[in-house]
Amino acid sequence: MNHKPLIFITNDDGVRAKGLQKLIETVRPLGRIVAVAPEEGQSGMSHAITMTRPLYLKKVTEQEGLTIYGCNGTPVDCVKIAFDYLLQNGETPDLVLSGINHGANSAVNVLYSGTMGAAIEGSFYNIPSIGFSLLDHDEDADFGTVQQYILPIVRKAMTENLGRPLCLNVNVPNLPAEQIRGIMPCRQNRGYWREVFERRQDPRGHDYYWLCGYFENTEPEATDTDEWALKNGYVSVVPIQVDLTNYEQLGQLKELKFE
Amino acid sequence: MNHKPLIFITNDDGVRAKGLQKLIETVRPLGRIVAVAPEEGQSGMSHAITMTRPLYLKKVTEQEGLTIYGCNGTPVDCVKIAFDYLLQNGETPDLVLSGINHGANSAVNVLYSGTMGAAIEGSFYNIPSIGFSLLDHDEDADFGTVQQYILPIVRKAMTENLGRPLCLNVNVPNLPAEQIRGIMPCRQNRGYWREVFERRQDPRGHDYYWLCGYFENTEPEATDTDEWALKNGYVSVVPIQVDLTNYEQLGQLKELKFE
């Protein structure tokens, strides 16, 4: 019997990403680690699951207390396949971590993010689940600052009675550690991406389009949002739920007579 | 100048799916239609966007008041590329419809669903957006019953002052029309999918896994949810929002001292 906590880790930048390595390195002293991460980058894959082809698992690392697999699926697939396997063997992870993402997952990005898709999926098992993201897309980004905030947040998620499901969306500004002003629990900023596709022609004369765009913050003055926190040097922590019901509109709909 | 409403339509079962054709057929009398739908089935693609390859558009139908394109992206990509194109030409759709999906999108499935991913994306433009799903996976399903409910719901969404963004998740039981008891506005049922992967061996001796599973309804007695509505012969209508903040947990987090 092994009573060290079992920590499940995944990401959306792929099994070889530096952010994944740094996350594993940071929490390794806390327990045994099983990681299943996509073989290829899966940014923007949201909560997608793979239904039309089968999944393969490939063990890429096996050390004392650390096993890492690559999987040809999405981040959510990685969570599902790992949990199916672990639970069949009578093991339930004590913690689910996703990241460290290379790039922000604040505001409505929580919806597009593969990192957060995986963290949300983990929370469906009533296990504390946390997605970590650094506001730096660089493949070789410096994760030193994020690493300092991982353990304090993980410990709170595991020890405080915050109810279940529990899923935290943590974003860290791309700043030297000494310029970070602290951890700020906050709400998801409102606002949306507006598209600007870039049109090009392929060598055979067909138009093709690259998805680009910009984020339109529809409440730039609000000071209790993740966008504000990050712009002002705080680590943002947004607790995430998945009841998408708009209760105000539900009340209005109940008053309507549908002919 | 053409003052007929502009209706944008997409789906996740692909541009050739019967459900898409039936949706177009039903709302065609209401206005001009532009449809952009995935070339291939995109079930389970959630809110995924395509970031690592460019998108192509292929016109598949052009008739008076109806243009249909196939796109090699996800349902959300289809919304984004259509809006970019339409808005550049000074056109804003008056309505966004997604479906009719072959299969249910009730409860937490709203999160995995490509149909609902597209409808949610449409609502980001403050345009009434509705996803329609029929509880029948059959490729040749009978959409006659759904079709009777589309126009009453569309009219309410377009004429009532329900606020913006407005996104409705509509599911229709697989029943003859005379057995449907009416339209029921309701909330998203709680509960989650539990995985049961099916393991097989490929001809080269490698294990592979098919994603299967079952839905665990964690509140089977609740009578105000979409699951209950559908089991009891109602058309379920859940208004959808995308603020994923769990405000109760946010309050608790604010009380914590992160060391």
Short mmCIF file of C-alpha atoms in Angstrom, two decimals, chain A residues 65-169:
data_model
loop_
_atom_site.label_atom_id
_atom_site.label_comp_id
_atom_site.label_asym_id
_atom_site.label_seq_id
_atom_site.Cartn_x
_atom_site.Cartn_y
_atom_site.Cartn_z
CA GLY A 65 6.86 7.77 -8.35
CA LEU A 66 6.50 9.21 -11.84
CA THR A 67 4.91 7.71 -14.94
CA ILE A 68 4.26 9.78 -18.07
CA TYR A 69 2.24 8.69 -21.09
CA GLY A 70 1.62 10.33 -24.43
CA CYS A 71 -1.87 9.98 -25.91
CA ASN A 72 -3.13 10.76 -29.41
CA GLY A 73 -6.25 12.46 -28.05
CA THR A 74 -7.40 15.76 -26.60
CA PRO A 75 -6.65 16.97 -23.06
CA VAL A 76 -10.10 15.81 -21.90
CA ASP A 77 -9.46 12.40 -23.52
CA CYS A 78 -6.24 12.21 -21.49
CA VAL A 79 -8.17 12.76 -18.25
CA LYS A 80 -10.83 10.23 -19.19
CA ILE A 81 -8.48 7.47 -20.27
CA ALA A 82 -6.26 7.95 -17.22
CA PHE A 83 -9.17 7.90 -14.81
CA ASP A 84 -10.68 4.84 -16.44
CA TYR A 85 -7.38 3.02 -16.07
CA LEU A 86 -6.55 4.24 -12.56
CA LEU A 87 -10.05 3.70 -11.20
CA GLN A 88 -10.18 0.19 -12.63
CA ASN A 89 -7.10 -0.48 -10.57
CA GLY A 90 -8.79 0.91 -7.48
CA GLU A 91 -6.88 4.18 -7.54
CA THR A 92 -8.44 7.61 -7.30
CA PRO A 93 -6.19 10.63 -7.80
CA ASP A 94 -6.14 13.09 -4.92
CA LEU A 95 -5.44 16.03 -7.17
CA VAL A 96 -5.73 16.91 -10.87
CA LEU A 97 -3.41 19.53 -12.36
CA SER A 98 -3.32 20.90 -15.90
CA GLY A 99 -0.59 23.03 -17.42
CA ILE A 100 1.49 24.96 -16.99
CA ASN A 101 -0.02 26.46 -20.11
CA HIS A 102 2.18 28.56 -22.37
CA GLY A 103 -0.20 31.54 -22.68
CA ALA A 104 -3.17 33.12 -20.88
CA ASN A 105 -6.45 31.36 -20.11
CA SER A 106 -8.23 34.25 -18.44
CA ALA A 107 -11.72 35.61 -19.17
CA VAL A 108 -13.77 33.75 -21.80
CA ASN A 109 -10.63 31.85 -22.84
CA VAL A 110 -11.60 29.35 -20.17
CA LEU A 111 -14.10 28.13 -22.76
CA TYR A 112 -11.63 27.65 -25.63
CA SER A 113 -8.80 26.33 -23.50
CA GLY A 114 -7.71 22.71 -23.62
CA THR A 115 -5.85 23.26 -20.36
CA MET A 116 -9.03 24.30 -18.60
CA GLY A 117 -11.13 21.68 -20.42
CA ALA A 118 -8.97 19.03 -18.75
CA ALA A 119 -9.09 20.72 -15.35
CA ILE A 120 -12.89 21.01 -15.53
CA GLU A 121 -13.15 17.35 -16.51
CA GLY A 122 -11.03 16.40 -13.49
CA SER A 123 -13.41 18.27 -11.21
CA PHE A 124 -16.28 16.02 -12.43
CA TYR A 125 -14.74 13.30 -10.25
CA ASN A 126 -15.03 15.53 -7.17
CA ILE A 127 -11.25 15.80 -7.02
CA PRO A 128 -9.65 19.23 -6.54
CA SER A 129 -8.55 20.31 -10.01
CA ILE A 130 -6.42 23.27 -10.99
CA GLY A 131 -5.33 24.70 -14.32
CA PHE A 132 -2.18 26.84 -14.34
CA SER A 133 -1.30 29.27 -17.12
CA LEU A 134 1.54 31.71 -17.64
CA LEU A 135 1.01 34.84 -19.73
CA ASP A 136 3.88 33.96 -22.05
CA HIS A 137 3.46 31.94 -25.24
CA ASP A 138 7.19 31.33 -25.65
CA GLU A 139 8.11 27.66 -25.93
CA ASP A 140 11.06 28.34 -23.67
CA ALA A 141 9.16 30.65 -21.28
CA ASP A 142 10.56 31.17 -17.77
CA PHE A 143 8.22 29.34 -15.40
CA GLY A 144 10.16 30.32 -12.27
CA THR A 145 7.54 32.78 -11.05
CA VAL A 146 4.59 30.42 -11.61
CA GLN A 147 6.42 27.66 -9.78
CA GLN A 148 6.50 29.77 -6.62
CA TYR A 149 2.71 30.05 -6.60
CA ILE A 150 1.80 26.44 -7.41
CA LEU A 151 2.35 24.88 -3.99
CA PRO A 152 0.54 27.55 -1.94
CA ILE A 153 -2.51 27.26 -4.20
CA VAL A 154 -2.40 23.45 -4.36
CA ARG A 155 -2.20 23.21 -0.57
CA LYS A 156 -5.26 25.43 -0.11
CA ALA A 157 -7.23 23.46 -2.69
CA MET A 158 -6.39 20.19 -0.94
CA THR A 159 -6.88 21.27 2.67
CA GLU A 160 -9.60 23.94 2.76
CA ASN A 161 -13.22 22.89 2.70
CA LEU A 162 -14.27 24.68 -0.47
CA GLY A 163 -16.92 22.16 -1.52
CA ARG A 164 -17.00 19.89 -4.56
CA PRO A 165 -16.70 20.04 -7.48
CA LEU A 166 -13.70 22.36 -7.10
CA CYS A 167 -11.86 23.66 -10.14
CA LEU A 168 -9.54 26.66 -10.10
CA ASN A 169 -8.38 28.66 -13.10
#
